[in-house]
Short mmCIF file of C-alpha atoms and ligand atoms in Angstrom, two decimals:
data_model
loop_
_atom_site.label_atom_id
_atom_site.label_comp_id
_atom_site.label_asym_id
_atom_site.label_seq_id
_atom_site.Cartn_x
_atom_site.Cartn_y
_atom_site.Cartn_z
CA MET A 1 -4.23 -26.42 -58.80
CA SER A 2 -1.85 -23.63 -59.68
CA LYS A 3 -1.33 -20.97 -57.07
CA ILE A 4 -2.32 -17.39 -57.85
CA LYS A 5 -0.53 -14.65 -55.93
CA ILE A 6 -2.68 -12.10 -54.16
CA PHE A 7 -1.31 -8.54 -54.27
CA ASP A 8 -3.22 -6.30 -51.88
CA THR A 9 -3.28 -2.56 -52.47
CA THR A 10 -5.80 -1.56 -49.79
CA LEU A 11 -3.21 0.72 -48.21
CA ARG A 12 -2.20 2.41 -51.47
CA ASP A 13 -4.87 2.34 -54.19
CA GLY A 14 -7.57 1.69 -51.56
CA GLU A 15 -6.41 4.56 -49.40
CA GLN A 16 -6.86 6.87 -52.38
CA SER A 17 -10.63 6.56 -51.85
CA PRO A 18 -12.10 10.01 -51.35
CA GLY A 19 -12.21 10.90 -47.66
CA VAL A 20 -10.04 8.00 -46.51
CA ASN A 21 -7.01 9.09 -44.56
CA LEU A 22 -5.43 6.43 -42.34
CA ASN A 23 -2.76 7.20 -39.78
CA LYS A 24 0.40 5.15 -39.30
CA ALA A 25 -0.98 3.04 -36.45
CA GLU A 26 -4.12 2.20 -38.42
CA LYS A 27 -2.12 1.26 -41.50
CA LEU A 28 0.05 -1.03 -39.40
CA GLU A 29 -2.99 -2.79 -37.91
CA ILE A 30 -4.41 -3.37 -41.39
CA ALA A 31 -1.01 -4.62 -42.63
CA LYS A 32 -0.80 -7.11 -39.75
CA GLN A 33 -4.28 -8.40 -40.50
CA LEU A 34 -3.39 -8.73 -44.21
CA GLU A 35 -0.38 -10.79 -43.17
CA ARG A 36 -2.65 -13.03 -41.08
CA TYR A 37 -5.06 -13.26 -44.00
CA GLY A 38 -2.17 -14.63 -46.05
CA VAL A 39 -1.80 -12.08 -48.85
CA ASP A 40 1.42 -12.70 -50.81
CA ILE A 41 2.30 -9.07 -51.42
CA LEU A 42 1.02 -5.90 -49.81
CA GLU A 43 1.46 -2.44 -51.24
CA ALA A 44 1.92 -0.22 -48.21
CA GLY A 45 1.87 3.16 -49.91
CA PHE A 46 3.70 5.57 -52.20
CA PRO A 47 6.81 6.59 -50.22
CA ALA A 48 7.77 9.61 -52.34
CA SER A 49 4.30 11.16 -52.14
CA SER A 50 4.59 12.47 -48.57
CA LYS A 51 6.55 12.15 -45.35
CA GLY A 52 3.58 10.42 -43.71
CA ASP A 53 3.40 7.83 -46.47
CA PHE A 54 7.14 7.25 -46.28
CA GLU A 55 7.01 6.64 -42.53
CA ALA A 56 4.04 4.29 -42.78
CA VAL A 57 5.67 2.23 -45.55
CA LYS A 58 8.91 2.01 -43.58
CA LEU A 59 7.15 0.93 -40.39
CA ILE A 60 5.21 -1.76 -42.25
CA ALA A 61 8.28 -2.95 -44.21
CA ASP A 62 10.26 -3.25 -40.98
CA THR A 63 7.46 -5.08 -39.13
CA ILE A 64 5.79 -7.48 -41.56
CA GLN A 65 7.63 -10.76 -42.12
CA ASP A 66 5.43 -13.28 -43.91
CA THR A 67 4.15 -11.02 -46.65
CA SER A 68 6.30 -9.24 -49.21
CA VAL A 69 5.95 -5.46 -48.80
CA THR A 70 6.07 -3.13 -51.77
CA GLY A 71 5.71 0.58 -52.47
CA LEU A 72 4.78 2.57 -55.54
CA ALA A 73 7.20 4.82 -57.43
CA ARG A 74 7.15 6.90 -60.57
CA THR A 75 9.89 6.23 -63.13
CA ARG A 76 12.21 8.76 -61.50
CA LYS A 77 15.47 8.15 -59.70
CA GLU A 78 14.45 10.21 -56.66
CA ASP A 79 11.22 8.20 -56.23
CA ILE A 80 13.16 4.94 -56.46
CA ASP A 81 15.77 6.14 -53.94
CA ILE A 82 13.11 7.23 -51.45
CA ALA A 83 11.25 3.93 -51.92
CA TRP A 84 14.48 2.04 -51.26
CA ASP A 85 15.00 3.90 -48.00
CA ALA A 86 11.49 2.97 -46.94
CA LEU A 87 11.59 -0.66 -48.09
CA LYS A 88 15.17 -1.84 -47.63
CA GLY A 89 14.41 -3.32 -44.20
CA SER A 90 11.68 -5.62 -45.52
CA ALA A 91 12.08 -9.37 -45.84
CA GLU A 92 12.01 -9.16 -49.64
CA PRO A 93 12.37 -5.57 -50.92
CA ARG A 94 10.07 -5.06 -53.84
CA LEU A 95 9.35 -2.00 -55.93
CA HIS A 96 6.31 -1.12 -58.01
CA LEU A 97 7.19 1.22 -60.88
CA PHE A 98 4.63 2.59 -63.27
CA LEU A 99 4.42 4.65 -66.44
CA ALA A 100 1.45 5.21 -68.73
CA THR A 101 1.43 3.60 -72.17
CA SER A 102 -1.89 4.72 -73.68
CA PRO A 103 -1.85 7.36 -76.46
CA ILE A 104 -4.08 9.71 -74.45
CA HIS A 105 -1.92 9.51 -71.30
CA MET A 106 1.38 9.78 -73.19
CA GLU A 107 0.28 12.74 -75.27
CA TYR A 108 -1.70 14.81 -72.75
CA LYS A 109 -0.57 13.80 -69.27
CA LEU A 110 3.07 12.85 -69.74
CA LYS A 111 3.79 14.87 -72.89
CA MET A 112 6.18 12.11 -73.91
CA THR A 113 6.57 10.19 -77.17
CA PRO A 114 6.15 6.38 -77.08
CA GLU A 115 9.90 6.11 -77.61
CA GLU A 116 10.59 8.28 -74.57
CA VAL A 117 8.17 6.22 -72.47
CA LEU A 118 9.96 3.04 -73.57
CA ASN A 119 13.45 4.40 -72.90
CA THR A 120 12.55 5.87 -69.51
CA SER A 121 10.92 2.62 -68.41
CA VAL A 122 13.92 0.54 -69.44
CA GLU A 123 16.37 2.91 -67.80
CA MET A 124 14.46 3.11 -64.52
CA VAL A 125 13.83 -0.65 -64.30
CA LYS A 126 17.59 -1.13 -64.69
CA TYR A 127 18.26 1.49 -62.04
CA ALA A 128 15.72 -0.05 -59.64
CA ARG A 129 17.16 -3.54 -60.12
CA GLN A 130 20.51 -2.35 -58.80
CA LYS A 131 18.76 -2.10 -55.42
CA PHE A 132 15.60 -4.20 -55.45
CA PRO A 133 15.58 -7.99 -56.02
CA GLN A 134 11.94 -7.72 -57.16
CA VAL A 135 10.74 -5.00 -59.52
CA GLU A 136 7.20 -4.84 -60.85
CA TRP A 137 6.58 -2.61 -63.83
CA SER A 138 3.06 -1.39 -64.61
CA ALA A 139 1.82 -0.10 -67.94
CA GLU A 140 -0.65 2.46 -66.61
CA ASP A 141 -3.87 2.56 -68.67
CA ALA A 142 -2.74 -0.64 -70.42
CA THR A 143 -6.24 -1.53 -71.54
CA ARG A 144 -6.44 1.61 -73.69
CA SER A 145 -2.91 1.14 -75.07
CA ASP A 146 -1.82 -0.19 -78.44
CA TRP A 147 -1.28 -3.93 -78.00
CA ASP A 148 1.82 -4.08 -80.19
CA PHE A 149 3.38 -1.17 -78.34
CA LEU A 150 2.72 -3.08 -75.11
CA VAL A 151 4.43 -6.17 -76.58
CA GLN A 152 7.49 -4.13 -77.44
CA ILE A 153 7.82 -2.21 -74.16
CA ILE A 154 7.14 -5.29 -72.01
CA GLU A 155 9.80 -7.28 -73.86
CA ASP A 156 12.28 -4.46 -73.25
CA VAL A 157 11.52 -3.94 -69.55
CA ILE A 158 11.80 -7.69 -68.97
CA ASN A 159 15.24 -7.59 -70.61
CA ALA A 160 16.03 -4.66 -68.31
CA GLY A 161 15.28 -6.83 -65.27
CA ALA A 162 11.58 -6.47 -64.40
CA THR A 163 10.35 -9.53 -62.50
CA VAL A 164 6.60 -8.80 -62.57
CA ILE A 165 4.58 -7.19 -65.38
CA ASN A 166 1.30 -5.60 -64.42
CA ILE A 167 -1.45 -4.79 -66.93
CA PRO A 168 -3.74 -2.30 -65.18
CA ASP A 169 -7.22 -1.46 -66.31
CA THR A 170 -6.73 1.96 -64.75
CA THR A 171 -10.05 3.41 -65.87
CA GLY A 172 -12.23 0.32 -65.37
CA TYR A 173 -12.93 0.25 -69.10
CA THR A 174 -12.23 -3.30 -70.23
CA THR A 175 -14.48 -6.37 -70.40
CA PRO A 176 -13.71 -9.96 -69.39
CA GLY A 177 -13.44 -11.17 -72.99
CA GLU A 178 -11.22 -8.30 -74.08
CA TYR A 179 -8.97 -8.39 -71.00
CA GLY A 180 -8.52 -12.14 -71.28
CA SER A 181 -7.59 -11.77 -74.96
CA LEU A 182 -5.02 -9.11 -74.09
CA PHE A 183 -3.27 -11.46 -71.64
CA GLN A 184 -3.34 -14.23 -74.24
CA TYR A 185 -1.96 -11.84 -76.87
CA LEU A 186 0.91 -10.79 -74.61
CA ARG A 187 1.76 -14.40 -73.83
CA ASP A 188 1.75 -15.24 -77.54
CA HIS A 189 3.82 -12.26 -78.66
CA VAL A 190 6.23 -11.22 -75.88
CA SER A 191 9.17 -13.57 -76.47
CA ASN A 192 10.52 -13.50 -72.88
CA ILE A 193 7.17 -13.47 -71.05
CA ASP A 194 7.92 -16.77 -69.29
CA LYS A 195 10.59 -15.04 -67.20
CA VAL A 196 8.06 -12.94 -65.24
CA SER A 197 4.80 -13.09 -63.29
CA LEU A 198 1.93 -11.50 -65.16
CA SER A 199 -0.43 -9.45 -63.05
CA SER A 200 -3.96 -8.06 -63.34
CA HIS A 201 -5.10 -4.80 -61.75
CA CYS A 202 -8.73 -3.91 -62.33
CA HIS A 203 -11.00 -1.05 -61.41
CA ASP A 204 -14.73 -1.43 -60.98
CA ASP A 205 -16.18 1.50 -62.93
CA LEU A 206 -18.40 -0.81 -64.97
CA GLY A 207 -18.85 -3.36 -62.17
CA MET A 208 -16.57 -5.88 -63.90
CA ALA A 209 -13.35 -5.69 -61.87
CA VAL A 210 -13.67 -9.16 -60.32
CA ALA A 211 -14.85 -10.80 -63.56
CA ASN A 212 -12.00 -9.10 -65.45
CA SER A 213 -9.44 -10.26 -62.88
CA ILE A 214 -10.61 -13.86 -63.17
CA ALA A 215 -10.58 -13.63 -66.99
CA ALA A 216 -6.94 -12.56 -66.69
CA VAL A 217 -6.19 -15.57 -64.49
CA GLU A 218 -7.79 -17.89 -67.04
CA ASN A 219 -5.49 -16.39 -69.64
CA GLY A 220 -2.19 -16.65 -67.82
CA ALA A 221 -2.11 -14.01 -65.07
CA THR A 222 -0.38 -15.46 -62.01
CA GLN A 223 -0.99 -12.46 -59.75
CA VAL A 224 -4.18 -10.55 -58.98
CA GLU A 225 -4.12 -7.04 -57.55
CA GLY A 226 -7.03 -5.55 -55.67
CA SER A 227 -8.22 -4.36 -52.29
CA ILE A 228 -10.28 -5.57 -49.36
CA ASN A 229 -13.98 -4.68 -49.81
CA GLY A 230 -12.96 -3.35 -53.24
CA ILE A 231 -12.22 0.12 -51.88
CA GLY A 232 -10.33 2.59 -54.06
CA GLU A 233 -10.68 5.58 -56.33
CA ARG A 234 -14.09 6.16 -57.89
CA ALA A 235 -15.89 2.79 -57.98
CA GLY A 236 -12.86 1.09 -56.44
CA ASN A 237 -10.65 -1.90 -57.20
CA ALA A 238 -11.34 -5.61 -57.62
CA SER A 239 -12.49 -7.07 -54.28
CA LEU A 240 -9.81 -9.57 -53.37
CA GLU A 241 -12.13 -11.54 -51.08
CA GLU A 242 -14.55 -12.03 -53.98
CA VAL A 243 -11.79 -13.22 -56.31
CA ALA A 244 -10.43 -15.68 -53.74
CA VAL A 245 -13.81 -17.09 -52.72
CA ALA A 246 -14.94 -17.44 -56.36
CA LEU A 247 -11.82 -19.49 -57.13
CA LYS A 248 -12.47 -21.62 -54.04
CA VAL A 249 -16.22 -22.21 -54.48
CA ARG A 250 -15.84 -22.91 -58.19
CA SER A 251 -12.71 -25.03 -57.89
CA ASP A 252 -14.60 -27.56 -60.02
CA TYR A 253 -14.35 -25.04 -62.84
CA TYR A 254 -11.28 -22.88 -62.13
CA LYS A 255 -8.09 -24.78 -61.51
CA TYR A 256 -6.47 -22.07 -59.43
CA SER A 257 -6.18 -21.39 -55.74
CA THR A 258 -4.77 -18.73 -53.43
CA ARG A 259 -2.88 -18.81 -50.14
CA LEU A 260 -5.54 -16.78 -48.36
CA LYS A 261 -6.92 -18.12 -45.09
CA LEU A 262 -10.53 -17.58 -46.04
CA GLU A 263 -11.78 -17.88 -42.47
CA GLU A 264 -10.02 -14.54 -41.81
CA THR A 265 -12.10 -12.85 -44.54
CA LYS A 266 -14.80 -11.32 -42.38
CA ARG A 267 -12.40 -10.00 -39.79
CA THR A 268 -10.20 -8.43 -42.47
CA SER A 269 -13.22 -6.85 -44.13
CA ASP A 270 -14.54 -5.50 -40.81
CA LEU A 271 -11.21 -4.01 -39.84
CA VAL A 272 -10.83 -2.19 -43.15
CA ALA A 273 -14.43 -0.94 -43.00
CA LYS A 274 -14.04 0.23 -39.42
CA LEU A 275 -10.76 2.06 -39.90
CA THR A 276 -11.56 3.63 -43.27
CA GLY A 277 -15.20 4.45 -42.45
CA MET A 278 -16.17 2.85 -45.76
CA TYR A 279 -18.83 0.35 -44.72
CA VAL A 280 -19.91 -2.31 -47.17
CA GLN A 281 -23.51 -2.46 -48.33
CA ALA A 282 -25.69 -5.17 -46.77
CA ASN A 283 -25.94 -7.14 -50.01
CA LYS A 284 -22.22 -7.02 -50.84
CA ALA A 285 -21.00 -10.44 -52.00
CA ILE A 286 -19.13 -12.54 -49.40
CA VAL A 287 -18.91 -9.95 -46.58
CA GLY A 288 -22.21 -8.02 -46.61
CA ARG A 289 -24.50 -8.40 -43.62
CA ASN A 290 -27.10 -10.16 -45.77
CA ALA A 291 -24.69 -12.23 -47.87
CA PHE A 292 -25.83 -15.40 -46.13
CA ALA A 293 -29.32 -14.38 -45.00
CA HIS A 294 -32.25 -16.30 -46.44
CA GLU A 295 -35.49 -14.40 -46.21
CA SER A 296 -38.22 -15.77 -48.44
CA GLY A 297 -40.36 -18.61 -47.14
CA ILE A 298 -39.56 -20.90 -50.05
CA HIS A 299 -35.84 -20.41 -49.54
CA GLN A 300 -36.08 -20.92 -45.78
CA ASP A 301 -38.12 -24.07 -46.28
CA GLY A 302 -35.54 -25.40 -48.70
CA MET A 303 -32.70 -24.57 -46.32
CA LEU A 304 -34.40 -26.45 -43.49
CA LYS A 305 -34.75 -29.54 -45.67
CA ASN A 306 -31.24 -29.38 -47.10
CA LYS A 307 -28.89 -26.42 -46.72
CA GLN A 308 -27.41 -26.97 -50.14
CA THR A 309 -30.69 -26.12 -51.84
CA TYR A 310 -29.81 -22.45 -51.66
CA GLU A 311 -26.35 -22.31 -50.12
CA ILE A 312 -23.28 -22.53 -52.38
CA MET A 313 -20.89 -21.81 -49.51
CA THR A 314 -21.10 -21.62 -45.75
CA PRO A 315 -20.76 -18.46 -43.65
CA GLU A 316 -18.18 -20.29 -41.52
CA MET A 317 -15.90 -20.61 -44.55
CA VAL A 318 -15.35 -16.85 -44.57
CA GLY A 319 -15.41 -16.43 -40.78
CA MET A 320 -19.01 -15.21 -40.46
CA ASN A 321 -21.19 -16.30 -37.56
CA SER A 322 -18.37 -18.26 -36.05
CA ASP A 323 -19.56 -19.54 -32.69
CA SER A 324 -18.01 -17.47 -30.02
CA LEU A 325 -18.35 -17.24 -26.28
CA PHE A 326 -19.74 -14.00 -25.01
CA MET A 327 -17.71 -12.30 -22.35
CA GLY A 328 -19.50 -10.78 -19.38
CA LYS A 329 -19.16 -9.23 -15.96
CA HIS A 330 -17.51 -12.29 -14.49
CA SER A 331 -14.94 -12.86 -17.20
CA GLY A 332 -11.51 -12.42 -15.71
CA ARG A 333 -8.33 -10.91 -17.03
CA HIS A 334 -7.10 -14.34 -18.11
CA ALA A 335 -10.10 -15.11 -20.32
CA PHE A 336 -9.86 -11.61 -21.66
CA GLY A 337 -6.22 -12.06 -22.61
CA ASP A 338 -7.02 -15.38 -24.31
CA LYS A 339 -9.74 -13.72 -26.33
CA LEU A 340 -7.36 -11.07 -27.60
CA LYS A 341 -4.85 -13.74 -28.58
CA GLU A 342 -7.63 -15.33 -30.63
CA PHE A 343 -7.93 -12.05 -32.54
CA GLY A 344 -4.20 -12.17 -33.16
CA MET A 345 -3.80 -8.90 -31.25
CA GLU A 346 -0.56 -8.20 -29.47
CA LEU A 347 -0.96 -5.66 -26.70
CA ASN A 348 1.75 -4.37 -24.44
CA GLN A 349 1.14 -4.28 -20.67
CA ASP A 350 -0.20 -0.73 -20.67
CA GLU A 351 -2.51 -1.36 -23.60
CA LEU A 352 -3.74 -4.58 -22.02
CA LYS A 353 -4.47 -2.79 -18.76
CA GLU A 354 -6.37 -0.05 -20.54
CA ALA A 355 -8.31 -2.56 -22.68
CA PHE A 356 -9.33 -4.56 -19.63
CA LYS A 357 -10.43 -1.38 -17.87
CA GLN A 358 -12.59 -0.40 -20.86
CA PHE A 359 -13.99 -3.91 -21.03
CA LYS A 360 -14.98 -3.83 -17.34
CA LEU A 361 -16.63 -0.45 -17.79
CA LEU A 362 -18.61 -1.85 -20.68
CA THR A 363 -19.75 -4.92 -18.71
CA ASP A 364 -21.30 -2.56 -16.16
CA ARG A 365 -23.61 -1.26 -18.85
CA LYS A 366 -23.94 -4.18 -21.22
CA LYS A 367 -24.90 -7.74 -20.26
CA GLU A 368 -23.11 -9.59 -22.99
CA VAL A 369 -19.97 -8.23 -24.56
CA THR A 370 -19.51 -9.60 -28.07
CA ASP A 371 -16.39 -10.22 -30.12
CA ASP A 372 -17.29 -7.13 -32.14
CA ASP A 373 -17.40 -4.99 -29.00
CA LEU A 374 -14.04 -6.28 -27.81
CA TYR A 375 -12.53 -5.78 -31.21
CA THR A 376 -13.81 -2.21 -31.26
CA ILE A 377 -12.33 -1.49 -27.81
CA VAL A 378 -8.97 -2.96 -28.72
CA MET A 379 -8.78 -1.24 -32.09
CA GLU A 380 -9.54 2.08 -30.41
CA ILE A 381 -6.61 1.50 -28.10
CA LYS A 382 -4.22 0.20 -30.76
CA THR A 383 -4.89 3.11 -33.07
CA ASP A 384 -5.66 5.73 -30.48
CA THR A 385 -4.50 9.24 -30.95
CA SER A 386 -5.57 10.27 -27.46
CA ALA A 387 -2.03 10.00 -26.14
CA ILE A 388 -1.21 12.97 -28.33
CA SER A 389 -4.65 14.53 -28.26
CA LYS A 390 -4.82 18.22 -28.94
CA TYR A 391 -8.42 18.70 -27.89
CA GLU A 392 -9.87 16.57 -25.12
CA LEU A 393 -13.52 16.22 -24.22
CA GLU A 394 -13.94 17.07 -20.55
CA SER A 395 -17.73 16.92 -20.32
CA PHE A 396 -20.84 17.63 -22.33
CA GLN A 397 -24.58 17.79 -21.96
CA VAL A 398 -27.21 17.80 -24.69
CA GLN A 399 -30.85 18.67 -24.14
CA TYR A 400 -33.39 17.51 -26.63
CA GLY A 401 -37.16 17.41 -26.60
CA THR A 402 -39.89 17.77 -29.18
CA THR A 403 -41.05 21.06 -27.69
CA ASN A 404 -37.81 22.85 -26.88
CA ILE A 405 -34.76 24.01 -28.85
CA PRO A 406 -31.94 21.45 -28.81
CA THR A 407 -29.04 22.85 -26.79
CA ALA A 408 -25.55 21.54 -26.12
CA THR A 409 -23.04 22.57 -23.47
CA VAL A 410 -19.46 21.35 -23.93
CA ALA A 411 -16.27 21.67 -21.93
CA LEU A 412 -13.00 20.93 -23.73
CA LYS A 413 -9.35 21.03 -22.86
CA ASN A 414 -7.68 22.87 -25.73
CA PRO A 415 -4.14 22.29 -27.12
CA SER A 416 -2.63 24.73 -24.63
CA GLY A 417 -4.16 22.77 -21.76
CA LYS A 418 -6.78 25.37 -20.92
CA GLN A 419 -10.39 24.41 -20.22
CA VAL A 420 -12.86 26.15 -22.52
CA GLU A 421 -16.66 26.04 -22.43
CA ALA A 422 -19.53 27.03 -24.68
CA ALA A 423 -23.20 26.36 -25.32
CA CYS A 424 -25.03 26.49 -28.67
CA THR A 425 -28.35 25.48 -30.14
CA GLY A 426 -29.15 23.57 -33.31
CA GLN A 427 -31.97 21.95 -35.27
CA GLY A 428 -31.18 18.61 -33.63
CA SER A 429 -28.97 17.21 -30.85
CA VAL A 430 -26.04 16.35 -33.08
CA GLU A 431 -26.15 19.73 -34.78
CA ALA A 432 -26.25 21.53 -31.43
CA LEU A 433 -23.29 19.46 -30.24
CA TYR A 434 -21.28 20.07 -33.40
CA GLU A 435 -22.08 23.79 -33.41
CA THR A 436 -20.72 23.98 -29.88
CA LEU A 437 -17.55 22.05 -30.75
CA ASP A 438 -17.08 24.27 -33.79
CA GLU A 439 -17.35 27.31 -31.53
CA LEU A 440 -14.61 25.99 -29.23
CA ILE A 441 -12.17 24.83 -31.91
CA GLU A 442 -10.03 27.39 -33.64
CA GLU A 443 -9.72 25.72 -37.05
CA ASP A 444 -12.13 26.42 -39.90
CA LEU A 445 -14.49 23.41 -39.85
CA HIS A 446 -17.13 22.12 -42.22
CA LEU A 447 -19.01 18.87 -41.71
CA ILE A 448 -19.11 16.90 -44.99
CA ASP A 449 -20.42 13.51 -43.89
CA TYR A 450 -21.76 11.94 -40.71
CA GLN A 451 -22.56 8.28 -40.04
CA ILE A 452 -23.72 6.37 -37.05
CA ASN A 453 -23.73 2.56 -36.82
CA SER A 454 -24.29 0.01 -34.13
CA VAL A 455 -21.62 -2.56 -33.37
CA GLY A 456 -23.50 -5.86 -33.49
CA GLY A 457 -27.14 -6.00 -32.42
CA GLY A 458 -29.22 -5.47 -29.33
CA LYS A 459 -30.59 -2.49 -27.44
CA ASP A 460 -27.36 -2.02 -25.53
CA ALA A 461 -25.05 -2.21 -28.56
CA LEU A 462 -22.05 0.10 -28.80
CA ALA A 463 -22.45 3.02 -31.17
CA GLU A 464 -19.76 3.82 -33.69
CA SER A 465 -19.67 7.12 -35.52
CA HIS A 466 -17.68 8.27 -38.54
CA VAL A 467 -17.42 11.85 -39.67
CA GLN A 468 -15.74 13.57 -42.52
CA LEU A 469 -14.79 17.18 -41.96
CA LYS A 470 -13.18 19.78 -44.12
CA ILE A 471 -10.64 21.44 -41.85
CA ASN A 472 -8.99 24.55 -43.28
CA GLY A 473 -10.03 23.22 -46.68
CA GLU A 474 -8.54 19.73 -46.22
CA PRO A 475 -10.73 16.61 -45.96
CA VAL A 476 -10.13 14.61 -42.76
CA ASN A 477 -12.09 11.74 -41.30
CA GLY A 478 -12.55 10.68 -37.73
CA ARG A 479 -14.23 7.92 -35.81
CA GLY A 480 -15.34 7.33 -32.28
CA SER A 481 -17.31 4.81 -30.32
CA ALA A 482 -19.29 4.95 -27.09
CA GLN A 483 -22.37 3.36 -25.69
CA ASP A 484 -24.34 6.49 -26.41
CA VAL A 485 -24.81 7.79 -29.95
CA ILE A 486 -24.28 11.43 -28.99
CA GLU A 487 -21.07 10.66 -27.15
CA ALA A 488 -19.82 8.54 -30.08
CA SER A 489 -20.63 11.49 -32.36
CA ALA A 490 -18.62 13.88 -30.16
CA ASN A 491 -15.67 11.48 -30.07
CA ALA A 492 -15.66 11.09 -33.87
CA PHE A 493 -15.71 14.85 -34.40
CA LEU A 494 -12.83 15.48 -32.00
CA ASN A 495 -10.91 12.53 -33.43
CA ALA A 496 -11.02 14.17 -36.88
CA VAL A 497 -9.80 17.48 -35.47
CA ASN A 498 -6.98 15.82 -33.51
CA ARG A 499 -5.95 13.80 -36.52
CA TYR A 500 -5.78 16.92 -38.62
CA LEU A 501 -3.57 18.65 -36.08
CA ILE A 502 -1.29 15.63 -35.71
CA ASN A 503 -1.04 14.91 -39.42
CA GLN A 504 -0.46 18.47 -40.47
CA ASN A 505 3.28 18.08 -40.44
CA THR A 506 3.61 14.52 -41.64
CA LYS A 507 1.06 14.38 -44.41
CA SER A 508 1.34 16.65 -47.38
CA LYS A 509 -1.43 16.58 -49.94
CA LYS A 510 -1.89 13.10 -51.31
CA GLU A 511 -0.67 12.60 -54.81
CA VAL A 512 -3.28 10.67 -56.71
CA VAL A 513 -2.08 8.08 -59.17
CA LYS A 514 -3.16 5.09 -61.18
ZN1 ZN B 1 -5.42 1.29 -59.56
#
């Protein structure tokens, strides 16, 4: 079995999903989980794109030990210098440089001749190698590039010191047969190709990102790039969990494996969904709620007689339905601490105290507290912005009935510490609540998207809400949880506003690439 390296770009390409805007603490939690999951390389961001991105990449590079951390850079000295400052503290500093090679990108976007693209790439790879031991070079829009031009430029950047060559299908245009042939062609024609790792990077515009990635592996790719849950621009990237599980389940056919600890799959998927607000559809392969549910009578009958009649893999393999002890009213601090260790969560004394307090409050209202509930509580604390909250919810009341006009009354503490109050009506309870919050908050607010989900099942499940707002013209998302749906909705709304106010200085407009 040859080992395929997994290169995760959830925090870079994935974070470019419309409406996704993670803060530093959230990015760090995802990075830690990716390290536990066993990804070989994680792309933490694009350091030169904004101060916020720089800080997040630096924090991750300085913290993560078992996974190589990389950052994206354009073929410019200043980008490479900034990336070095962010990444130099990592265990194995690694840079990801890219430049487009397709005729349409070179002519219209870059306004550069193929010769200029070649020379710039060679020069910047050389420059980057003076600092970074590992330099990946990507031919943006490779799948719409001239194959012989690719052969030439790849040969030259390898001579200049590139250690990884990435062949992105930037627009999600290629097919498995074509992409596989391209890898084979490069291996046959680039004379020094054996000196580097060859990497795939696929987008899912035609629904073929995973199939294309595996076709690349069958034709000599030794690294696969993608994201958790396949999030990313437009239709997203290749889902790494699907690639890894396909190689595992069909190990009779594919002779490749990954280092991923597959039993961490579900937890990784849940964390990314929770923090980005991009939930996976119920029928999503591997991690969807229904991925292992058998509904029809014939299937259920078969399963009862022999599970393998309809089951090609077990839910336990990917960490679904793992038997877990519920925690309840009588669970003590010790059991609680052990549970958190099981999640791989490290909490400091203050965080632990706060988490335990929240847990006890929840047990007053909920008979059985599930792993999902605990995870939600702890993630709220680990990624909380309340310590630096600008607006704080003091109290609220919403009146709703089929015969009267929904009305909300809200009291907030505003950024200057003053308590402000208002009451408004709306067509429904959430609208009345949001109208009132809008009235009390000075920024220009527009609600773009609103979601409400339950954490786990049962009548007493926690509610989790995600909102996307446009604040002074800028999209910002927020999330909040509570036992009541209206309270969760209020928390999510205020979370978005607070995030906007906090991020204003650190996050300039995201530069969208690749
Ligand atoms: Zn991409």
